[in-house]
């Protein structure tokens, strides 16, 4: 194995050097301005291009169904959020792998909590295309302000919100 380590290091170094050398060429077509004579008209005289963005169709459907205020295993305040997740993709997946779930208080993301209640396995369970499951996730509360929950597709080129809800904990 000692003979493989130098080869792997050299291969990694060569790959990184090649990537660094080619990166400027990959970005050469981005941005910039045209120096054509046809572009000399003032901006307000050129027709505006309409940019109609088509609605993004997600492979997943999520609803935030409710919440329960509780305590974690140490007795600190926590909230359990209930979700429904539908896999509309063509492959088996789980809610944990497909989506990013975040909860916020006062604009700051909450940490996951460890609670004594049974949360089930809906969060980690792999489900088939077209199937639906429920999931429960616990978050540690920092105070008694409202909790905002957001769900986005984990691997997406845009930040399309799949679900959003606000809960009062007071």
PDB file of C-alpha atoms in Angstrom, residues 24-120:
ATOM      1  CA  UNK A  24     -10.336  30.281 -16.664  1.00  0.00           C
ATOM      2  CA  UNK A  25     -11.278  28.788 -20.034  1.00  0.00           C
ATOM      3  CA  UNK A  26     -14.500  27.348 -18.667  1.00  0.00           C
ATOM      4  CA  UNK A  27     -15.564  30.797 -17.495  1.00  0.00           C
ATOM      5  CA  UNK A  28     -14.380  32.729 -20.575  1.00  0.00           C
ATOM      6  CA  UNK A  29     -17.861  32.901 -22.121  1.00  0.00           C
ATOM      7  CA  UNK A  30     -19.485  34.333 -19.008  1.00  0.00           C
ATOM      8  CA  UNK A  31     -20.421  38.005 -18.781  1.00  0.00           C
ATOM      9  CA  UNK A  32     -18.657  40.755 -20.636  1.00  0.00           C
ATOM     10  CA  UNK A  33     -19.948  43.353 -23.060  1.00  0.00           C
ATOM     11  CA  UNK A  34     -20.195  43.457 -26.800  1.00  0.00           C
ATOM     12  CA  UNK A  35     -18.351  46.131 -28.777  1.00  0.00           C
ATOM     13  CA  UNK A  36     -20.553  45.867 -31.863  1.00  0.00           C
ATOM     14  CA  UNK A  37     -21.654  49.108 -33.525  1.00  0.00           C
ATOM     15  CA  UNK A  38     -25.284  47.951 -33.318  1.00  0.00           C
ATOM     16  CA  UNK A  39     -25.136  48.114 -29.531  1.00  0.00           C
ATOM     17  CA  UNK A  40     -24.351  51.836 -29.414  1.00  0.00           C
ATOM     18  CA  UNK A  41     -27.994  52.903 -28.893  1.00  0.00           C
ATOM     19  CA  UNK A  42     -28.954  54.063 -25.392  1.00  0.00           C
ATOM     20  CA  UNK A  43     -30.373  51.376 -23.137  1.00  0.00           C
ATOM     21  CA  UNK A  44     -33.875  52.869 -23.030  1.00  0.00           C
ATOM     22  CA  UNK A  45     -34.214  52.665 -26.817  1.00  0.00           C
ATOM     23  CA  UNK A  46     -33.494  48.942 -26.977  1.00  0.00           C
ATOM     24  CA  UNK A  47     -36.491  46.653 -26.536  1.00  0.00           C
ATOM     25  CA  UNK A  48     -36.557  44.972 -23.166  1.00  0.00           C
ATOM     26  CA  UNK A  49     -36.353  41.214 -23.181  1.00  0.00           C
ATOM     27  CA  UNK A  50     -39.101  39.585 -21.223  1.00  0.00           C
ATOM     28  CA  UNK A  51     -37.798  36.920 -18.914  1.00  0.00           C
ATOM     29  CA  UNK A  52     -40.645  34.612 -18.161  1.00  0.00           C
ATOM     30  CA  UNK A  53     -39.556  32.004 -15.689  1.00  0.00           C
ATOM     31  CA  UNK A  54     -41.432  28.773 -15.885  1.00  0.00           C
ATOM     32  CA  UNK A  55     -42.608  27.368 -12.581  1.00  0.00           C
ATOM     33  CA  UNK A  56     -40.224  24.770 -11.271  1.00  0.00           C
ATOM     34  CA  UNK A  57     -41.741  21.325 -11.033  1.00  0.00           C
ATOM     35  CA  UNK A  58     -40.256  19.484  -8.084  1.00  0.00           C
ATOM     36  CA  UNK A  59     -39.902  15.742  -7.822  1.00  0.00           C
ATOM     37  CA  UNK A  60     -41.206  15.994  -4.259  1.00  0.00           C
ATOM     38  CA  UNK A  61     -44.304  17.339  -2.517  1.00  0.00           C
ATOM     39  CA  UNK A  62     -44.133  18.408   1.123  1.00  0.00           C
ATOM     40  CA  UNK A  63     -46.679  19.745   3.577  1.00  0.00           C
ATOM     41  CA  UNK A  64     -45.970  20.976   7.079  1.00  0.00           C
ATOM     42  CA  UNK A  65     -48.878  19.586   9.044  1.00  0.00           C
ATOM     43  CA  UNK A  66     -48.431  20.933  12.558  1.00  0.00           C
ATOM     44  CA  UNK A  67     -46.240  21.117  15.627  1.00  0.00           C
ATOM     45  CA  UNK A  68     -46.112  20.096  19.262  1.00  0.00           C
ATOM     46  CA  UNK A  69     -44.193  21.945  21.958  1.00  0.00           C
ATOM     47  CA  UNK A  70     -42.396  19.506  24.256  1.00  0.00           C
ATOM     48  CA  UNK A  71     -39.088  19.136  26.094  1.00  0.00           C
ATOM     49  CA  UNK A  72     -35.903  17.393  25.061  1.00  0.00           C
ATOM     50  CA  UNK A  73     -34.261  14.593  27.052  1.00  0.00           C
ATOM     51  CA  UNK A  74     -32.676  17.154  29.404  1.00  0.00           C
ATOM     52  CA  UNK A  75     -35.935  19.018  30.028  1.00  0.00           C
ATOM     53  CA  UNK A  76     -35.118  21.999  27.758  1.00  0.00           C
ATOM     54  CA  UNK A  77     -37.913  23.358  25.538  1.00  0.00           C
ATOM     55  CA  UNK A  78     -38.274  21.786  22.081  1.00  0.00           C
ATOM     56  CA  UNK A  79     -40.746  21.637  19.232  1.00  0.00           C
ATOM     57  CA  UNK A  80     -41.677  18.632  17.100  1.00  0.00           C
ATOM     58  CA  UNK A  81     -42.744  19.491  13.545  1.00  0.00           C
ATOM     59  CA  UNK A  82     -44.899  17.071  11.549  1.00  0.00           C
ATOM     60  CA  UNK A  83     -44.347  16.744   7.794  1.00  0.00           C
ATOM     61  CA  UNK A  84     -45.937  14.790   4.945  1.00  0.00           C
ATOM     62  CA  UNK A  85     -43.531  13.869   2.132  1.00  0.00           C
ATOM     63  CA  UNK A  86     -44.500  12.492  -1.290  1.00  0.00           C
ATOM     64  CA  UNK A  87     -41.876  11.085  -3.641  1.00  0.00           C
ATOM     65  CA  UNK A  88     -42.866  12.049  -7.205  1.00  0.00           C
ATOM     66  CA  UNK A  89     -39.435  11.228  -8.618  1.00  0.00           C
ATOM     67  CA  UNK A  90     -38.563   8.120 -10.600  1.00  0.00           C
ATOM     68  CA  UNK A  91     -36.249   6.691  -7.922  1.00  0.00           C
ATOM     69  CA  UNK A  92     -36.547   5.470  -4.341  1.00  0.00           C
ATOM     70  CA  UNK A  93     -35.537   8.163  -1.842  1.00  0.00           C
ATOM     71  CA  UNK A  94     -36.142   9.388   1.686  1.00  0.00           C
ATOM     72  CA  UNK A  95     -37.268  12.731   3.089  1.00  0.00           C
ATOM     73  CA  UNK A  96     -33.819  13.101   4.696  1.00  0.00           C
ATOM     74  CA  UNK A  97     -32.016  12.696   1.355  1.00  0.00           C
ATOM     75  CA  UNK A  98     -34.457  14.580  -0.886  1.00  0.00           C
ATOM     76  CA  UNK A  99     -35.189  17.703   1.159  1.00  0.00           C
ATOM     77  CA  UNK A 100     -33.587  20.278   3.414  1.00  0.00           C
ATOM     78  CA  UNK A 101     -35.738  21.051   6.450  1.00  0.00           C
ATOM     79  CA  UNK A 102     -34.879  24.087   8.583  1.00  0.00           C
ATOM     80  CA  UNK A 103     -36.534  25.767  11.543  1.00  0.00           C
ATOM     81  CA  UNK A 104     -35.783  29.341  12.655  1.00  0.00           C
ATOM     82  CA  UNK A 105     -36.437  31.543  15.683  1.00  0.00           C
ATOM     83  CA  UNK A 106     -35.640  35.247  15.367  1.00  0.00           C
ATOM     84  CA  UNK A 107     -33.983  34.511  12.002  1.00  0.00           C
ATOM     85  CA  UNK A 108     -31.509  32.023  13.497  1.00  0.00           C
ATOM     86  CA  UNK A 109     -31.592  28.353  12.519  1.00  0.00           C
ATOM     87  CA  UNK A 110     -32.518  25.975  15.326  1.00  0.00           C
ATOM     88  CA  UNK A 111     -30.554  22.844  16.170  1.00  0.00           C
ATOM     89  CA  UNK A 112     -32.129  19.403  16.088  1.00  0.00           C
ATOM     90  CA  UNK A 113     -33.299  18.176  19.477  1.00  0.00           C
ATOM     91  CA  UNK A 114     -33.209  14.729  21.034  1.00  0.00           C
ATOM     92  CA  UNK A 115     -36.589  13.993  22.566  1.00  0.00           C
ATOM     93  CA  UNK A 116     -38.019  11.028  24.410  1.00  0.00           C
ATOM     94  CA  UNK A 117     -41.104  10.844  22.163  1.00  0.00           C
ATOM     95  CA  UNK A 118     -41.122   8.293  19.360  1.00  0.00           C
ATOM     96  CA  UNK A 119     -40.597  10.234  16.126  1.00  0.00           C
ATOM     97  CA  UNK A 120     -40.987   7.153  13.920  1.00  0.00           C
TER      98      UNK A 120
END
